[in-house]
CSV table of C-alpha atoms in Angstrom, one decimal:
chain,number,residue,atom,x,y,z
A,1,MET,CA,-5.4,-31.6,8.2
A,2,LYS,CA,-1.9,-32.4,7.4
A,3,HIS,CA,-1.2,-32.4,3.7
A,4,LEU,CA,0.0,-35.8,2.4
A,5,LYS,CA,3.5,-35.8,1.3
A,6,PHE,CA,4.1,-36.7,-2.4
A,7,ILE,CA,0.4,-36.1,-3.0
A,8,SER,CA,0.2,-32.4,-2.5
A,9,ARG,CA,2.5,-29.9,-4.3
A,10,THR,CA,3.8,-32.7,-6.4
A,11,VAL,CA,4.3,-33.0,-10.1
A,12,LEU,CA,5.2,-36.3,-11.8
A,13,VAL,CA,7.9,-36.2,-14.5
A,14,ARG,CA,6.8,-37.2,-17.9
A,15,ASN,CA,9.0,-38.4,-20.7
A,16,GLU,CA,12.1,-37.5,-18.6
A,17,ASN,CA,11.2,-33.8,-19.1
A,18,VAL,CA,12.2,-32.6,-15.6
A,19,ASP,CA,12.4,-28.9,-16.6
A,20,GLU,CA,8.7,-28.9,-17.7
A,21,ALA,CA,7.7,-30.5,-14.4
A,22,CYS,CA,9.6,-27.9,-12.4
A,23,ARG,CA,8.1,-25.0,-14.4
A,24,ILE,CA,4.6,-26.3,-13.9
A,25,LEU,CA,5.3,-26.6,-10.1
A,26,ASN,CA,6.7,-23.1,-10.0
A,27,ARG,CA,3.8,-21.8,-12.0
A,28,ILE,CA,1.2,-23.4,-9.6
A,29,MET,CA,3.1,-22.3,-6.5
A,30,GLY,CA,3.3,-18.7,-7.8
A,31,SER,CA,-0.3,-18.4,-8.9
A,32,GLU,CA,-1.5,-19.8,-5.6
A,33,GLY,CA,0.5,-17.1,-3.8
A,34,PHE,CA,2.8,-19.5,-1.9
A,35,LEU,CA,6.0,-18.0,-3.2
A,36,ASP,CA,4.9,-14.5,-2.5
A,37,GLN,CA,3.9,-15.4,1.1
A,38,TYR,CA,7.3,-17.1,1.5
A,39,ARG,CA,9.2,-14.1,0.3
A,40,ARG,CA,7.1,-11.7,2.4
A,41,THR,CA,7.8,-13.6,5.6
A,42,ARG,CA,11.6,-13.6,5.4
A,43,TYR,CA,11.6,-10.2,7.1
A,44,TYR,CA,9.1,-8.5,9.4
A,45,GLU,CA,6.6,-6.4,7.6
A,46,LYS,CA,5.6,-3.4,9.6
A,47,PRO,CA,1.9,-2.8,10.0
A,48,THR,CA,2.1,0.4,8.0
A,49,GLN,CA,3.8,-1.4,5.2
A,50,MET,CA,1.1,-4.1,5.4
A,51,ARG,CA,-1.7,-1.6,5.2
A,52,ARG,CA,-0.1,0.1,2.2
A,53,ARG,CA,0.4,-3.1,0.4
A,54,ILE,CA,-3.1,-4.3,1.0
A,55,ASN,CA,-4.6,-1.0,-0.1
A,56,TYR,CA,-2.5,-1.1,-3.2
A,57,GLU,CA,-3.6,-4.7,-4.0
A,58,LYS,CA,-7.2,-3.7,-3.5
A,59,CYS,CA,-6.9,-0.8,-5.9
A,60,LYS,CA,-5.0,-2.9,-8.4
A,61,ALA,CA,-7.7,-5.6,-8.3
A,62,VAL,CA,-10.4,-3.0,-9.0
A,63,TYR,CA,-8.5,-1.5,-11.9
A,64,ASP,CA,-7.7,-5.0,-13.3
A,65,GLU,CA,-11.3,-6.0,-13.2
A,66,ASP,CA,-12.4,-2.9,-15.0
A,67,MET,CA,-9.6,-3.1,-17.5
A,68,LYS,CA,-10.4,-6.8,-18.2
A,69,ARG,CA,-14.1,-5.9,-18.8
A,70,LYS,CA,-13.0,-3.1,-21.2
A,71,ILE,CA,-10.7,-5.4,-23.1
A,72,ASN,CA,-13.3,-8.1,-23.4
A,73,PHE,CA,-15.7,-5.4,-24.7
A,74,VAL,CA,-13.3,-4.3,-27.3
A,75,LEU,CA,-12.4,-7.8,-28.3
A,76,ARG,CA,-16.0,-9.2,-28.3
A,77,LYS,CA,-17.0,-11.4,-31.1
A,78,ASN,CA,-20.1,-12.0,-33.2
A,79,ARG,CA,-21.0,-8.3,-33.5
A,80,PRO,CA,-23.1,-7.2,-36.5
A,81,GLU,CA,-20.3,-5.1,-37.9
A,82,PRO,CA,-17.0,-6.9,-37.5
A,83,PHE,CA,-14.7,-3.9,-37.7
A,84,PRO,CA,-16.6,-0.8,-36.5
A,85,GLY,CA,-15.1,2.4,-37.7
A,86,CYS,CA,-12.7,0.8,-40.2
A,87,TYR,CA,-13.5,1.4,-43.8
B,1,MET,CA,24.5,16.9,-7.8
B,2,PHE,CA,26.0,20.3,-7.8
B,3,VAL,CA,28.0,19.5,-10.9
B,4,ARG,CA,24.8,18.5,-12.7
B,5,VAL,CA,23.0,21.7,-11.7
B,6,PHE,CA,26.0,23.7,-12.9
B,7,ARG,CA,26.1,21.9,-16.2
B,8,ASP,CA,22.4,22.5,-16.7
B,9,LEU,CA,22.9,26.2,-16.0
B,10,CYS,CA,25.6,26.3,-18.6
B,11,ARG,CA,23.3,24.7,-21.1
B,12,GLN,CA,20.5,27.2,-20.3
B,13,THR,CA,22.8,30.2,-20.8
B,14,GLY,CA,24.4,28.8,-23.9
B,15,TYR,CA,28.0,28.4,-22.5
B,16,SER,CA,28.1,24.8,-23.6
B,17,ASN,CA,30.3,23.8,-26.5
B,18,GLU,CA,27.7,21.3,-27.8
B,19,HIS,CA,25.3,22.9,-30.3
B,20,ASN,CA,22.5,20.4,-30.3
B,21,VAL,CA,21.8,20.4,-26.6
B,22,VAL,CA,18.2,20.1,-25.7
B,23,ARG,CA,17.1,23.0,-23.5
B,24,ARG,CA,15.3,21.7,-20.5
B,25,CYS,CA,13.9,23.2,-17.4
B,26,LEU,CA,16.5,23.1,-14.6
B,27,HIS,CA,14.3,21.6,-11.9
B,28,VAL,CA,12.5,19.1,-14.0
B,29,THR,CA,15.7,18.0,-15.6
B,30,GLN,CA,17.3,17.3,-12.3
B,31,GLN,CA,14.3,15.3,-11.1
B,32,MET,CA,14.0,13.4,-14.3
B,33,GLU,CA,17.7,12.6,-14.4
B,34,LYS,CA,17.6,11.4,-10.9
B,35,ASN,CA,14.8,9.1,-11.7
B,36,ARG,CA,16.5,7.9,-14.9
B,37,ASP,CA,19.8,7.2,-13.1
B,38,ARG,CA,18.0,5.0,-10.6
B,39,ARG,CA,16.2,3.2,-13.4
B,40,SER,CA,19.3,2.6,-15.4
B,41,PHE,CA,21.1,1.4,-12.3
B,42,LEU,CA,18.4,-1.0,-11.5
B,43,ALA,CA,18.4,-2.3,-15.0
B,44,SER,CA,22.1,-2.9,-14.9
B,45,VAL,CA,21.9,-5.0,-11.7
B,46,PRO,CA,21.4,-8.6,-12.6
B,47,ARG,CA,18.3,-10.2,-11.3
B,48,ILE,CA,18.7,-12.6,-8.4
B,49,ASP,CA,18.1,-16.2,-9.6
B,50,GLU,CA,15.6,-17.7,-7.2
B,51,GLY,CA,15.0,-20.8,-9.2
B,52,THR,CA,11.4,-19.9,-10.0
B,53,GLU,CA,11.6,-20.2,-13.7
B,54,GLY,CA,8.1,-20.4,-15.2
B,55,GLU,CA,6.4,-18.5,-12.3
B,56,LYS,CA,5.5,-15.5,-14.3
B,57,PHE,CA,5.6,-16.7,-17.9
B,58,VAL,CA,4.1,-19.7,-19.5
B,59,TYR,CA,5.9,-21.6,-22.3
B,60,ILE,CA,3.6,-22.2,-25.2
B,61,ASP,CA,4.3,-25.9,-25.7
B,62,SER,CA,3.8,-26.7,-22.0
B,63,ALA,CA,0.5,-24.7,-22.1
B,64,ILE,CA,-0.8,-26.8,-25.0
B,65,THR,CA,0.1,-30.2,-23.7
B,66,LYS,CA,-2.3,-32.2,-21.5
B,67,LYS,CA,-1.4,-32.3,-17.8
B,68,GLU,CA,-3.8,-34.9,-16.5
B,69,ASP,CA,-1.1,-37.6,-15.9
B,70,MET,CA,1.3,-35.2,-14.4
B,71,PHE,CA,-0.4,-34.9,-11.0
B,72,PRO,CA,-0.4,-37.8,-8.5
B,73,ASP,CA,-3.6,-39.4,-7.1
B,74,MET,CA,-4.4,-42.1,-4.5
B,75,ASN,CA,-3.0,-44.9,-6.8
B,76,THR,CA,0.4,-43.2,-7.4
B,77,SER,CA,2.1,-44.6,-4.3
B,78,ASN,CA,1.5,-48.1,-5.7
B,79,MET,CA,2.7,-47.3,-9.2
B,80,LEU,CA,5.8,-49.1,-10.4
B,81,PHE,CA,8.8,-47.2,-11.7
B,82,GLY,CA,11.5,-49.5,-12.9
B,83,GLY,CA,10.1,-52.4,-10.9
B,84,ILE,CA,10.0,-50.4,-7.6
B,85,LYS,CA,6.9,-49.0,-6.0
B,86,PHE,CA,6.7,-45.2,-5.9
B,87,SER,CA,6.6,-45.2,-2.1
B,88,ASP,CA,9.7,-47.3,-1.8
B,89,ILE,CA,11.9,-45.1,-4.1
B,90,PRO,CA,14.7,-43.1,-2.3
B,91,ILE,CA,14.1,-39.4,-1.8
B,92,CYS,CA,16.5,-36.6,-2.6
B,93,HIS,CA,15.8,-33.6,-0.3
B,94,ILE,CA,17.2,-30.3,-1.7
B,95,LYS,CA,17.4,-27.3,0.6
B,96,SER,CA,18.3,-24.3,-1.4
B,97,SER,CA,18.9,-21.1,0.5
B,98,LYS,CA,20.3,-17.8,-0.5
B,99,ASN,CA,23.9,-18.7,0.5
B,100,ASN,CA,24.1,-22.5,0.2
B,101,THR,CA,22.5,-25.6,-1.3
B,102,ILE,CA,22.3,-28.9,0.6
B,103,LEU,CA,21.4,-32.2,-1.1
B,104,HIS,CA,20.4,-35.1,1.0
B,105,VAL,CA,19.5,-38.5,-0.3
B,106,THR,CA,17.5,-40.7,2.1
B,107,LYS,CA,15.6,-43.9,2.2
B,108,PRO,CA,11.8,-43.5,2.1
B,109,SER,CA,11.8,-43.9,5.9
B,110,GLY,CA,14.2,-41.0,6.3
B,111,GLU,CA,17.4,-42.8,7.0
B,112,ARG,CA,20.4,-41.0,5.5
B,113,ILE,CA,22.2,-42.4,2.5
B,114,MET,CA,24.3,-39.5,1.5
B,115,ILE,CA,24.6,-35.8,2.1
B,116,ARG,CA,26.5,-33.2,0.1
B,117,SER,CA,26.5,-29.5,0.2
B,118,CYS,CA,28.2,-26.8,-1.9
B,119,GLY,CA,30.5,-26.1,1.1
B,120,MET,CA,31.6,-29.8,1.2
B,121,GLU,CA,32.2,-29.7,-2.5
B,122,GLY,CA,34.9,-27.1,-2.1
B,123,PHE,CA,33.1,-23.9,-2.8
B,124,LYS,CA,33.6,-21.3,-0.1
B,125,ASN,CA,31.9,-18.1,1.0
B,126,THR,CA,29.8,-16.4,-1.6
B,127,ARG,CA,30.6,-19.0,-4.3
B,128,LYS,CA,28.5,-21.4,-2.4
B,129,GLY,CA,25.4,-19.4,-3.2
B,130,THR,CA,25.6,-19.8,-7.0
B,131,ASN,CA,23.8,-22.0,-9.4
B,132,ILE,CA,27.0,-23.4,-10.8
B,133,ALA,CA,28.1,-24.6,-7.3
B,134,ALA,CA,24.7,-26.2,-6.9
B,135,GLN,CA,24.9,-27.9,-10.2
B,136,ALA,CA,28.4,-29.2,-9.6
B,137,THR,CA,27.4,-30.5,-6.2
B,138,ALA,CA,24.4,-32.3,-7.6
B,139,ILE,CA,26.5,-33.9,-10.3
B,140,GLY,CA,29.0,-35.1,-7.7
B,141,LEU,CA,26.2,-36.5,-5.5
B,142,ALA,CA,24.5,-38.2,-8.4
B,143,THR,CA,27.7,-40.1,-9.4
B,144,ARG,CA,28.3,-41.2,-5.8
B,145,VAL,CA,24.8,-42.3,-5.4
B,146,LEU,CA,24.8,-44.3,-8.7
B,147,GLU,CA,27.8,-46.2,-7.3
B,148,LEU,CA,25.6,-47.3,-4.5
B,149,GLY,CA,23.0,-48.7,-6.9
B,150,ILE,CA,20.4,-46.0,-6.7
B,151,HIS,CA,19.1,-45.0,-10.2
B,152,THR,CA,15.8,-43.4,-9.6
B,153,VAL,CA,14.9,-40.8,-7.0
B,154,ARG,CA,12.0,-38.6,-6.0
B,155,VAL,CA,12.9,-35.0,-5.4
B,156,THR,CA,11.7,-32.6,-2.7
B,157,ILE,CA,12.7,-28.9,-2.9
B,158,GLN,CA,12.8,-26.5,0.0
B,159,GLY,CA,13.3,-22.8,-0.2
B,160,LEU,CA,14.0,-20.3,-2.9
B,161,GLY,CA,17.6,-19.8,-4.0
B,162,PRO,CA,20.0,-20.1,-6.8
B,163,GLY,CA,20.2,-23.9,-6.3
B,164,ARG,CA,16.5,-24.6,-6.7
B,165,MET,CA,16.4,-25.4,-10.4
B,166,SER,CA,20.1,-25.9,-11.1
B,167,SER,CA,20.6,-28.7,-8.6
B,168,ILE,CA,17.7,-30.7,-10.2
B,169,LYS,CA,19.3,-30.1,-13.5
B,170,GLY,CA,22.6,-31.4,-12.1
B,171,LEU,CA,21.0,-34.5,-10.8
B,172,THR,CA,19.7,-35.4,-14.2
B,173,MET,CA,23.1,-34.5,-15.8
B,174,GLY,CA,24.8,-36.8,-13.3
B,175,GLY,CA,22.6,-39.7,-14.6
B,176,LEU,CA,19.9,-40.0,-12.0
B,177,LYS,CA,16.3,-40.5,-13.1
B,178,ILE,CA,13.9,-38.2,-11.4
B,179,ILE,CA,10.3,-39.4,-11.3
B,180,SER,CA,8.6,-36.7,-9.3
B,181,VAL,CA,9.3,-33.2,-8.1
B,182,THR,CA,7.7,-32.0,-4.8
B,183,ASP,CA,7.8,-28.6,-3.3
B,184,ASP,CA,8.3,-28.9,0.5
B,185,THR,CA,8.9,-25.2,1.4
B,186,PRO,CA,7.6,-24.4,4.8
B,187,ILE,CA,5.1,-21.6,4.3
B,188,SER,CA,3.0,-20.1,7.2
B,189,TRP,CA,0.2,-17.6,7.0
B,190,ASN,CA,0.5,-16.8,10.7
B,191,PRO,CA,4.2,-17.0,11.2
B,192,LEU,CA,6.3,-16.1,14.2
B,193,ARG,CA,7.7,-12.6,14.0
B,194,PRO,CA,10.6,-12.7,11.5
B,195,ARG,CA,13.8,-10.7,11.8
B,196,LYS,CA,13.7,-7.0,11.2
B,197,GLN,CA,14.1,-5.7,7.7
B,198,ARG,CA,17.6,-5.0,6.3
B,199,LYS,CA,18.6,-1.4,6.1
B,200,LEU,CA,19.8,-0.6,2.7
């Protein structure tokens, strides 16, 4: 389906604050991976480079997930003793 | 490289004049210094401005504010901005590439009203691909367009380049009122084979 112009990838400017609108647009484009894909397709990516990149991304995702769990565990709230090990 | 090895040898054997030289292993030192040189070199090179401000970092005040009314819906095309329907407002197409920025004001149907680029504005060669050139071009375009009686525009941006943000800034500085910003970059997930990578 063709994306409707001025509906998709559009941010309305509020209170004449153009900078904020641009920043939000950039943020959304970046977090959805559009900008990365655009940058990646400027030059041909050799199959070996692609495999290396994908493997790296997989490893990073696993590490990030574990690290996130760890941080959440350390920062968890409503525990019986609020500051364990600190007297 | 040889000079560095020789210097390190002097340090090891104590021939150096400096007294407070840290004694380091020859091989490790060389490797580390090589690494450090590259890092300092990369740090000294200014980062290329791609106009993607806000991609990696969130500003606190924009994170707090509500964003519901910032995104268009099905009724937006009939909304009135200064007495004109959203869908009837002229469009300013901005194509920012690495080496140039082209601004193009059209009617909503696509008929051309005015076109300006950094090259037309008098910037030549590498100066075309700077954010200052883009801003100057945008200001020039805005003043010309205001004479024709166009006060509000919708903006579409294409491509990453130094003119991506600065040309929008220039339009507002020139006195145009921007009501929406659209990203129109052509992005494909199964593209044709691009050109080969640059050898550095």
